[in-house]
Amino acid sequence: MAYTKVNTEEVASIFSKYTLGAPSAFVHLKGGLANSNYRVDTDTGAYLLKICNEKTYEELVLHVAAMLKLKKADYKTSYPYPKTNAPLEDTDSYILKFNQDYVIIYEFVFGQCGSYESTSLNRLKEIGKQVALLSLVDEPQELGLPTAPMGYTLLSELVKSMGKNDELAKHELHEVFKTILNEYIEKTEAFKDVLSLSLIHSDVFCDNILYGEQEDDLTIIDFEEISYDYAMLDVGMTIIGCCCKDGKMDLQKREALLSGYTSTRTLSEQELDLIQLFTRFSAASIVAWRFRQFNIAFPDEERKDLWKEMLPLVK
């Protein structure tokens, strides 16, 4: 996706709706598949200007409501700023219309963008604690959030659409997706009484974490896909996002992550038994997204086989 370009006048116009000072400089930040992100400096500090290219107003309202709930829980992350004189409890106060898209301004968090190599065992323990804290936020069901976009909905819809296409129905992934989806449905239905539903980030990969100087100083960012789903789905996705590289899992890293998680939230015996399933299901979700994105929705010759990297983690 080509990012949305802005000029000096547009940035000034956006910031004129907030009490954050006058912009003195701004720069485009790389990354973000569904947003155009800029660091904007003013006389009061640095801010993240996020142009939401693929979210509807209704989706952003839910996102802001979830962020306000996290803020009340004193969760450590980057939070949106309200417009000037806008009610702090009103979700609309944080969303600004900009041409055909919407804009939200967030706190700018300074730190080193995470990578597989820089994610040490100690950092993984802290990541595990932070993911667990999300699952402990009170009454998340009242927000009306959807389930994780990279989960059951994605896989079930892709299985159906592939089945209706003669060529895609014969693709090896069609059977892979059906198998893991059926196993997931069977197990989650059998253990639904002991599987906790909670707020989940849905996308805790290394590049969505900023590291400070101390190993226990980190901030999970980019809550665009915050959802209400099985807490174990966040565990599985975080294992895939932080403990795996080139289709291989580092078991020592996984154990460090789980050690941090269980120090904050106790897992039931059944949840422990299902870690492998949720991890495989999370990997299948990534495979499904990459295959659909770069082979069906937006064919990309250079990235069409990117899904193959994650496939060993599904089987």
mmCIF file of C-alpha atoms in Angstrom:
data_model
loop_
_atom_site.group_PDB
_atom_site.id
_atom_site.type_symbol
_atom_site.label_atom_id
_atom_site.label_comp_id
_atom_site.label_asym_id
_atom_site.label_seq_id
_atom_site.Cartn_x
_atom_site.Cartn_y
_atom_site.Cartn_z
ATOM 1 C CA MET A 1 0.000 0.000 0.000
ATOM 2 C CA ALA A 2 1.343 3.419 -0.956
ATOM 3 C CA TYR A 3 1.401 5.680 2.075
ATOM 4 C CA THR A 4 -0.569 8.936 2.210
ATOM 5 C CA LYS A 5 1.676 11.940 1.668
ATOM 6 C CA VAL A 6 1.037 15.148 3.610
ATOM 7 C CA ASN A 7 2.490 18.618 3.273
ATOM 8 C CA THR A 8 3.381 21.298 5.807
ATOM 9 C CA GLU A 9 0.037 23.074 5.501
ATOM 10 C CA GLU A 10 -1.940 19.858 6.015
ATOM 11 C CA VAL A 11 0.047 18.878 9.118
ATOM 12 C CA ALA A 12 -0.424 22.381 10.531
ATOM 13 C CA SER A 13 -4.154 22.222 9.831
ATOM 14 C CA ILE A 14 -4.466 18.863 11.602
ATOM 15 C CA PHE A 15 -2.540 20.045 14.669
ATOM 16 C CA SER A 16 -4.574 23.233 14.856
ATOM 17 C CA LYS A 17 -7.438 21.051 16.136
ATOM 18 C CA TYR A 18 -5.342 19.953 19.140
ATOM 19 C CA THR A 19 -3.586 21.634 22.028
ATOM 20 C CA LEU A 20 -0.225 20.101 21.182
ATOM 21 C CA GLY A 21 1.694 23.088 19.856
ATOM 22 C CA ALA A 22 2.627 24.219 16.361
ATOM 23 C CA PRO A 23 4.463 21.685 14.160
ATOM 24 C CA SER A 24 8.094 22.544 13.451
ATOM 25 C CA ALA A 25 9.100 19.363 11.598
ATOM 26 C CA PHE A 26 7.656 16.041 10.486
ATOM 27 C CA VAL A 27 8.990 12.861 8.908
ATOM 28 C CA HIS A 28 7.359 9.753 7.439
ATOM 29 C CA LEU A 29 7.936 6.553 9.419
ATOM 30 C CA LYS A 30 8.423 3.311 7.535
ATOM 31 C CA GLY A 31 6.257 0.299 8.307
ATOM 32 C CA GLY A 32 2.542 -0.089 8.771
ATOM 33 C CA LEU A 33 0.541 -1.962 6.154
ATOM 34 C CA ALA A 34 -2.758 -0.237 6.843
ATOM 35 C CA ASN A 35 -1.629 3.196 8.060
ATOM 36 C CA SER A 36 0.531 6.144 7.076
ATOM 37 C CA ASN A 37 2.594 7.181 10.088
ATOM 38 C CA TYR A 38 4.509 10.390 10.753
ATOM 39 C CA ARG A 39 6.583 11.684 13.611
ATOM 40 C CA VAL A 40 5.627 15.309 14.177
ATOM 41 C CA ASP A 41 7.694 17.629 16.380
ATOM 42 C CA THR A 42 6.160 20.719 17.958
ATOM 43 C CA ASP A 43 7.244 23.165 20.637
ATOM 44 C CA THR A 44 5.651 20.865 23.240
ATOM 45 C CA GLY A 45 7.198 17.555 22.187
ATOM 46 C CA ALA A 46 7.062 14.707 19.659
ATOM 47 C CA TYR A 47 3.851 13.038 18.483
ATOM 48 C CA LEU A 48 2.758 10.167 16.250
ATOM 49 C CA LEU A 49 0.378 11.210 13.484
ATOM 50 C CA LYS A 50 -1.432 8.138 12.205
ATOM 51 C CA ILE A 51 -3.509 8.333 9.027
ATOM 52 C CA CYS A 52 -5.828 5.319 9.149
ATOM 53 C CA ASN A 53 -6.062 4.222 5.530
ATOM 54 C CA GLU A 54 -8.103 1.047 5.947
ATOM 55 C CA LYS A 55 -10.260 1.591 9.046
ATOM 56 C CA THR A 56 -13.849 2.803 9.036
ATOM 57 C CA TYR A 57 -15.063 5.392 11.504
ATOM 58 C CA GLU A 58 -17.001 2.690 13.376
ATOM 59 C CA GLU A 59 -13.896 0.530 13.686
ATOM 60 C CA LEU A 60 -11.892 3.476 14.996
ATOM 61 C CA VAL A 61 -14.564 4.251 17.596
ATOM 62 C CA LEU A 62 -14.169 0.709 18.959
ATOM 63 C CA HIS A 63 -10.390 1.043 18.882
ATOM 64 C CA VAL A 64 -10.445 4.314 20.833
ATOM 65 C CA ALA A 65 -12.905 2.887 23.374
ATOM 66 C CA ALA A 66 -10.547 -0.030 23.962
ATOM 67 C CA MET A 67 -7.567 2.297 24.331
ATOM 68 C CA LEU A 68 -9.435 4.404 26.903
ATOM 69 C CA LYS A 69 -10.204 1.224 28.847
ATOM 70 C CA LEU A 70 -6.518 0.258 28.784
ATOM 71 C CA LYS A 71 -5.605 3.715 29.998
ATOM 72 C CA LYS A 72 -7.941 3.355 32.965
ATOM 73 C CA ALA A 73 -6.198 0.075 33.742
ATOM 74 C CA ASP A 74 -2.852 1.946 33.655
ATOM 75 C CA TYR A 75 -1.522 -0.315 30.890
ATOM 76 C CA LYS A 76 1.794 0.837 29.446
ATOM 77 C CA THR A 77 1.462 1.827 25.780
ATOM 78 C CA SER A 78 0.984 4.835 23.485
ATOM 79 C CA TYR A 79 -2.387 6.579 23.883
ATOM 80 C CA PRO A 80 -4.363 8.933 21.616
ATOM 81 C CA TYR A 81 -4.843 12.636 22.313
ATOM 82 C CA PRO A 82 -8.257 14.332 22.264
ATOM 83 C CA LYS A 83 -8.998 17.391 20.165
ATOM 84 C CA THR A 84 -9.030 20.795 21.865
ATOM 85 C CA ASN A 85 -11.810 21.188 24.459
ATOM 86 C CA ALA A 86 -13.293 17.809 23.515
ATOM 87 C CA PRO A 87 -14.840 15.549 26.224
ATOM 88 C CA LEU A 88 -12.206 13.051 27.362
ATOM 89 C CA GLU A 89 -14.697 10.170 27.644
ATOM 90 C CA ASP A 90 -16.144 10.701 24.141
ATOM 91 C CA THR A 91 -14.511 8.410 21.554
ATOM 92 C CA ASP A 92 -15.233 10.912 18.767
ATOM 93 C CA SER A 93 -12.964 13.391 20.564
ATOM 94 C CA TYR A 94 -9.934 11.406 19.405
ATOM 95 C CA ILE A 95 -10.814 10.925 15.723
ATOM 96 C CA LEU A 96 -10.353 13.598 13.043
ATOM 97 C CA LYS A 97 -11.597 13.413 9.466
ATOM 98 C CA PHE A 98 -8.791 14.010 6.932
ATOM 99 C CA ASN A 99 -9.737 13.965 3.247
ATOM 100 C CA GLN A 100 -11.011 10.416 2.613
ATOM 101 C CA ASP A 101 -9.406 8.956 5.725
ATOM 102 C CA TYR A 102 -9.315 9.528 9.470
ATOM 103 C CA VAL A 103 -6.473 10.727 11.670
ATOM 104 C CA ILE A 104 -5.535 9.913 15.268
ATOM 105 C CA ILE A 105 -2.619 11.526 17.107
ATOM 106 C CA TYR A 106 -0.789 9.402 19.687
ATOM 107 C CA GLU A 107 1.960 9.843 22.211
ATOM 108 C CA PHE A 108 5.338 9.309 20.557
ATOM 109 C CA VAL A 109 7.221 6.584 22.406
ATOM 110 C CA PHE A 110 10.993 6.722 22.132
ATOM 111 C CA GLY A 111 12.881 3.453 21.983
ATOM 112 C CA GLN A 112 14.574 0.856 19.823
ATOM 113 C CA CYS A 113 12.243 -1.006 17.476
ATOM 114 C CA GLY A 114 12.347 -4.671 18.429
ATOM 115 C CA SER A 115 13.786 -7.433 16.281
ATOM 116 C CA TYR A 116 14.173 -11.183 16.679
ATOM 117 C CA GLU A 117 17.859 -10.743 17.454
ATOM 118 C CA SER A 118 17.386 -7.965 20.035
ATOM 119 C CA THR A 119 14.602 -9.811 21.848
ATOM 120 C CA SER A 120 16.523 -11.431 24.695
ATOM 121 C CA LEU A 121 15.188 -14.012 27.122
ATOM 122 C CA ASN A 122 14.733 -11.355 29.812
ATOM 123 C CA ARG A 123 12.821 -9.169 27.387
ATOM 124 C CA LEU A 124 10.639 -12.122 26.431
ATOM 125 C CA LYS A 125 9.727 -12.619 30.074
ATOM 126 C CA GLU A 126 8.596 -8.988 30.244
ATOM 127 C CA ILE A 127 6.682 -9.340 26.962
ATOM 128 C CA GLY A 128 4.912 -12.342 28.454
ATOM 129 C CA LYS A 129 3.941 -10.298 31.519
ATOM 130 C CA GLN A 130 2.583 -7.462 29.369
ATOM 131 C CA VAL A 131 0.512 -9.831 27.210
ATOM 132 C CA ALA A 132 -0.869 -11.462 30.361
ATOM 133 C CA LEU A 133 -1.836 -8.072 31.827
ATOM 134 C CA LEU A 134 -4.066 -7.460 28.801
ATOM 135 C CA SER A 135 -6.047 -10.582 29.622
ATOM 136 C CA LEU A 136 -6.697 -9.286 33.150
ATOM 137 C CA VAL A 137 -8.408 -6.014 32.138
ATOM 138 C CA ASP A 138 -11.889 -5.978 33.692
ATOM 139 C CA GLU A 139 -15.131 -6.366 31.722
ATOM 140 C CA PRO A 140 -13.723 -6.248 28.161
ATOM 141 C CA GLN A 141 -16.949 -7.723 26.761
ATOM 142 C CA GLU A 142 -18.756 -4.429 27.335
ATOM 143 C CA LEU A 143 -16.741 -2.790 24.559
ATOM 144 C CA GLY A 144 -18.385 -4.795 21.778
ATOM 145 C CA LEU A 145 -15.073 -5.535 20.078
ATOM 146 C CA PRO A 146 -14.892 -8.090 17.248
ATOM 147 C CA THR A 147 -12.910 -11.299 17.473
ATOM 148 C CA ALA A 148 -9.324 -11.306 16.216
ATOM 149 C CA PRO A 149 -9.084 -10.504 12.494
ATOM 150 C CA MET A 150 -6.130 -12.888 12.166
ATOM 151 C CA GLY A 151 -8.019 -15.911 13.429
ATOM 152 C CA TYR A 152 -11.180 -17.914 12.917
ATOM 153 C CA THR A 153 -12.915 -15.359 10.682
ATOM 154 C CA LEU A 154 -9.983 -15.054 8.287
ATOM 155 C CA LEU A 155 -9.399 -18.804 7.990
ATOM 156 C CA SER A 156 -13.057 -19.786 7.681
ATOM 157 C CA GLU A 157 -13.715 -17.166 4.991
ATOM 158 C CA LEU A 158 -10.610 -18.156 3.047
ATOM 159 C CA VAL A 159 -11.477 -21.859 3.191
ATOM 160 C CA LYS A 160 -14.924 -21.086 1.765
ATOM 161 C CA SER A 161 -13.649 -18.834 -1.003
ATOM 162 C CA MET A 162 -10.894 -21.266 -2.013
ATOM 163 C CA GLY A 163 -13.442 -24.076 -2.149
ATOM 164 C CA LYS A 164 -15.503 -22.134 -4.687
ATOM 165 C CA ASN A 165 -12.531 -21.719 -7.036
ATOM 166 C CA ASP A 166 -11.536 -24.818 -8.986
ATOM 167 C CA GLU A 167 -7.837 -23.931 -9.055
ATOM 168 C CA LEU A 168 -7.573 -22.767 -5.432
ATOM 169 C CA ALA A 169 -9.562 -25.782 -4.192
ATOM 170 C CA LYS A 170 -6.711 -27.994 -5.416
ATOM 171 C CA HIS A 171 -4.021 -25.881 -3.748
ATOM 172 C CA GLU A 172 -2.194 -27.608 -0.880
ATOM 173 C CA LEU A 173 -3.150 -24.802 1.498
ATOM 174 C CA HIS A 174 -6.859 -25.486 1.119
ATOM 175 C CA GLU A 175 -6.485 -28.818 2.880
ATOM 176 C CA VAL A 176 -4.014 -27.385 5.409
ATOM 177 C CA PHE A 177 -6.464 -24.639 6.357
ATOM 178 C CA LYS A 178 -9.435 -27.019 6.597
ATOM 179 C CA THR A 179 -7.506 -29.390 8.848
ATOM 180 C CA ILE A 180 -6.267 -26.788 11.334
ATOM 181 C CA LEU A 181 -9.619 -24.964 11.319
ATOM 182 C CA ASN A 182 -11.553 -28.150 12.126
ATOM 183 C CA GLU A 183 -9.116 -29.028 14.913
ATOM 184 C CA TYR A 184 -9.411 -25.506 16.336
ATOM 185 C CA ILE A 185 -13.211 -25.592 16.280
ATOM 186 C CA GLU A 186 -13.308 -29.036 17.899
ATOM 187 C CA LYS A 187 -10.901 -28.165 20.719
ATOM 188 C CA THR A 188 -12.248 -24.699 21.523
ATOM 189 C CA GLU A 189 -15.795 -26.051 21.625
ATOM 190 C CA ALA A 190 -14.769 -28.932 23.882
ATOM 191 C CA PHE A 191 -12.952 -26.632 26.330
ATOM 192 C CA LYS A 192 -15.011 -23.434 25.984
ATOM 193 C CA ASP A 193 -15.867 -23.475 29.688
ATOM 194 C CA VAL A 194 -12.209 -23.171 30.716
ATOM 195 C CA LEU A 195 -10.846 -20.994 27.912
ATOM 196 C CA SER A 196 -10.809 -17.350 28.987
ATOM 197 C CA LEU A 197 -12.037 -14.605 26.672
ATOM 198 C CA SER A 198 -10.233 -11.287 27.086
ATOM 199 C CA LEU A 199 -8.764 -8.243 25.415
ATOM 200 C CA ILE A 200 -5.984 -9.338 23.082
ATOM 201 C CA HIS A 201 -3.498 -7.338 21.024
ATOM 202 C CA SER A 202 -3.614 -9.885 18.153
ATOM 203 C CA ASP A 203 -0.301 -8.779 16.623
ATOM 204 C CA VAL A 204 2.542 -8.845 19.176
ATOM 205 C CA PHE A 205 5.466 -9.216 16.801
ATOM 206 C CA CYS A 206 8.942 -7.912 17.626
ATOM 207 C CA ASP A 207 8.517 -4.844 15.417
ATOM 208 C CA ASN A 208 5.451 -3.817 17.434
ATOM 209 C CA ILE A 209 7.585 -3.486 20.575
ATOM 210 C CA LEU A 210 9.857 -0.608 21.547
ATOM 211 C CA TYR A 211 12.802 -1.327 23.859
ATOM 212 C CA GLY A 212 14.310 1.040 26.409
ATOM 213 C CA GLU A 213 17.814 0.883 27.821
ATOM 214 C CA GLN A 214 16.912 -1.636 30.549
ATOM 215 C CA GLU A 215 15.767 -5.114 29.513
ATOM 216 C CA ASP A 216 12.570 -4.847 31.537
ATOM 217 C CA ASP A 217 11.746 -1.489 29.943
ATOM 218 C CA LEU A 218 9.585 -2.092 26.891
ATOM 219 C CA THR A 219 6.358 -0.856 25.369
ATOM 220 C CA ILE A 220 3.981 -2.865 23.196
ATOM 221 C CA ILE A 221 2.495 -0.533 20.585
ATOM 222 C CA ASP A 222 0.170 -0.605 17.542
ATOM 223 C CA PHE A 223 -3.108 -1.784 19.036
ATOM 224 C CA GLU A 224 -4.998 -1.350 15.747
ATOM 225 C CA GLU A 225 -6.205 -4.965 15.865
ATOM 226 C CA ILE A 226 -7.167 -5.047 19.549
ATOM 227 C CA SER A 227 -9.933 -7.630 19.880
ATOM 228 C CA TYR A 228 -12.039 -9.695 22.233
ATOM 229 C CA ASP A 229 -11.060 -13.330 21.805
ATOM 230 C CA TYR A 230 -9.394 -16.263 23.527
ATOM 231 C CA ALA A 231 -6.516 -15.120 25.736
ATOM 232 C CA MET A 232 -4.575 -18.128 24.480
ATOM 233 C CA LEU A 233 -4.762 -16.797 20.932
ATOM 234 C CA ASP A 234 -2.607 -13.854 22.025
ATOM 235 C CA VAL A 235 -0.174 -16.307 23.609
ATOM 236 C CA GLY A 236 0.049 -18.326 20.391
ATOM 237 C CA MET A 237 0.442 -15.267 18.170
ATOM 238 C CA THR A 238 3.114 -13.778 20.434
ATOM 239 C CA ILE A 239 5.074 -17.044 20.308
ATOM 240 C CA ILE A 240 4.920 -16.890 16.511
ATOM 241 C CA GLY A 241 5.772 -13.183 16.456
ATOM 242 C CA CYS A 242 8.657 -13.171 18.947
ATOM 243 C CA CYS A 243 10.055 -16.697 19.221
ATOM 244 C CA CYS A 244 10.192 -17.875 15.605
ATOM 245 C CA LYS A 245 12.338 -17.093 12.595
ATOM 246 C CA ASP A 246 12.588 -18.669 9.140
ATOM 247 C CA GLY A 247 9.932 -21.228 10.004
ATOM 248 C CA LYS A 248 11.724 -22.445 13.130
ATOM 249 C CA MET A 249 10.808 -21.957 16.780
ATOM 250 C CA ASP A 250 13.364 -21.224 19.484
ATOM 251 C CA LEU A 251 12.071 -23.317 22.383
ATOM 252 C CA GLN A 252 14.220 -21.457 24.894
ATOM 253 C CA LYS A 253 12.618 -18.186 23.830
ATOM 254 C CA ARG A 254 9.159 -19.721 24.003
ATOM 255 C CA GLU A 255 9.761 -20.943 27.548
ATOM 256 C CA ALA A 256 11.010 -17.501 28.619
ATOM 257 C CA LEU A 257 7.864 -15.904 27.182
ATOM 258 C CA LEU A 258 5.592 -18.425 28.915
ATOM 259 C CA SER A 259 7.507 -17.998 32.177
ATOM 260 C CA GLY A 260 6.770 -14.282 32.148
ATOM 261 C CA TYR A 261 3.145 -14.841 31.175
ATOM 262 C CA THR A 262 2.411 -17.408 33.876
ATOM 263 C CA SER A 263 4.080 -15.221 36.525
ATOM 264 C CA THR A 264 1.227 -12.771 35.932
ATOM 265 C CA ARG A 265 -1.703 -14.971 34.878
ATOM 266 C CA THR A 266 -2.098 -18.616 35.861
ATOM 267 C CA LEU A 267 -2.904 -20.974 33.007
ATOM 268 C CA SER A 268 -5.261 -23.878 33.592
ATOM 269 C CA GLU A 269 -4.140 -27.414 32.799
ATOM 270 C CA GLN A 270 -6.330 -27.396 29.703
ATOM 271 C CA GLU A 271 -4.880 -24.082 28.497
ATOM 272 C CA LEU A 272 -1.366 -25.440 28.918
ATOM 273 C CA ASP A 273 -2.323 -28.479 26.857
ATOM 274 C CA LEU A 274 -3.678 -26.227 24.089
ATOM 275 C CA ILE A 275 -0.634 -23.939 23.725
ATOM 276 C CA GLN A 276 0.633 -25.912 20.737
ATOM 277 C CA LEU A 277 -2.759 -25.772 18.990
ATOM 278 C CA PHE A 278 -3.121 -22.006 19.460
ATOM 279 C CA THR A 279 0.458 -21.523 18.245
ATOM 280 C CA ARG A 280 -0.141 -23.611 15.120
ATOM 281 C CA PHE A 281 -3.452 -21.847 14.535
ATOM 282 C CA SER A 282 -1.737 -18.459 14.831
ATOM 283 C CA ALA A 283 0.897 -19.541 12.299
ATOM 284 C CA ALA A 284 -1.889 -20.726 9.983
ATOM 285 C CA SER A 285 -3.523 -17.304 10.276
ATOM 286 C CA ILE A 286 -0.303 -15.622 9.146
ATOM 287 C CA VAL A 287 0.030 -18.077 6.261
ATOM 288 C CA ALA A 288 -3.580 -17.398 5.275
ATOM 289 C CA TRP A 289 -3.185 -13.618 5.393
ATOM 290 C CA ARG A 290 0.012 -13.640 3.346
ATOM 291 C CA PHE A 291 -1.380 -16.067 0.787
ATOM 292 C CA ARG A 292 -4.618 -14.099 0.367
ATOM 293 C CA GLN A 293 -2.922 -10.697 0.375
ATOM 294 C CA PHE A 294 -0.157 -11.416 -2.121
ATOM 295 C CA ASN A 295 -1.760 -14.091 -4.318
ATOM 296 C CA ILE A 296 -5.471 -13.202 -4.426
ATOM 297 C CA ALA A 297 -6.255 -9.678 -3.217
ATOM 298 C CA PHE A 298 -3.118 -7.845 -4.380
ATOM 299 C CA PRO A 299 -0.943 -10.215 -6.462
ATOM 300 C CA ASP A 300 2.699 -9.451 -5.823
ATOM 301 C CA GLU A 301 5.345 -11.396 -7.723
ATOM 302 C CA GLU A 302 8.055 -10.620 -5.170
ATOM 303 C CA ARG A 303 5.996 -11.605 -2.102
ATOM 304 C CA LYS A 304 3.701 -14.286 -3.484
ATOM 305 C CA ASP A 305 5.635 -17.088 -1.739
ATOM 306 C CA LEU A 306 6.097 -15.281 1.580
ATOM 307 C CA TRP A 307 3.505 -17.604 3.152
ATOM 308 C CA LYS A 308 5.880 -20.554 2.797
ATOM 309 C CA GLU A 309 8.120 -19.227 5.587
ATOM 310 C CA MET A 310 5.427 -19.877 8.221
ATOM 311 C CA LEU A 311 4.048 -23.154 6.877
ATOM 312 C CA PRO A 312 6.422 -25.467 8.860
ATOM 313 C CA LEU A 313 5.033 -23.949 12.069
ATOM 314 C CA VAL A 314 1.496 -25.047 11.141
ATOM 315 C CA LYS A 315 2.232 -28.717 10.570
#
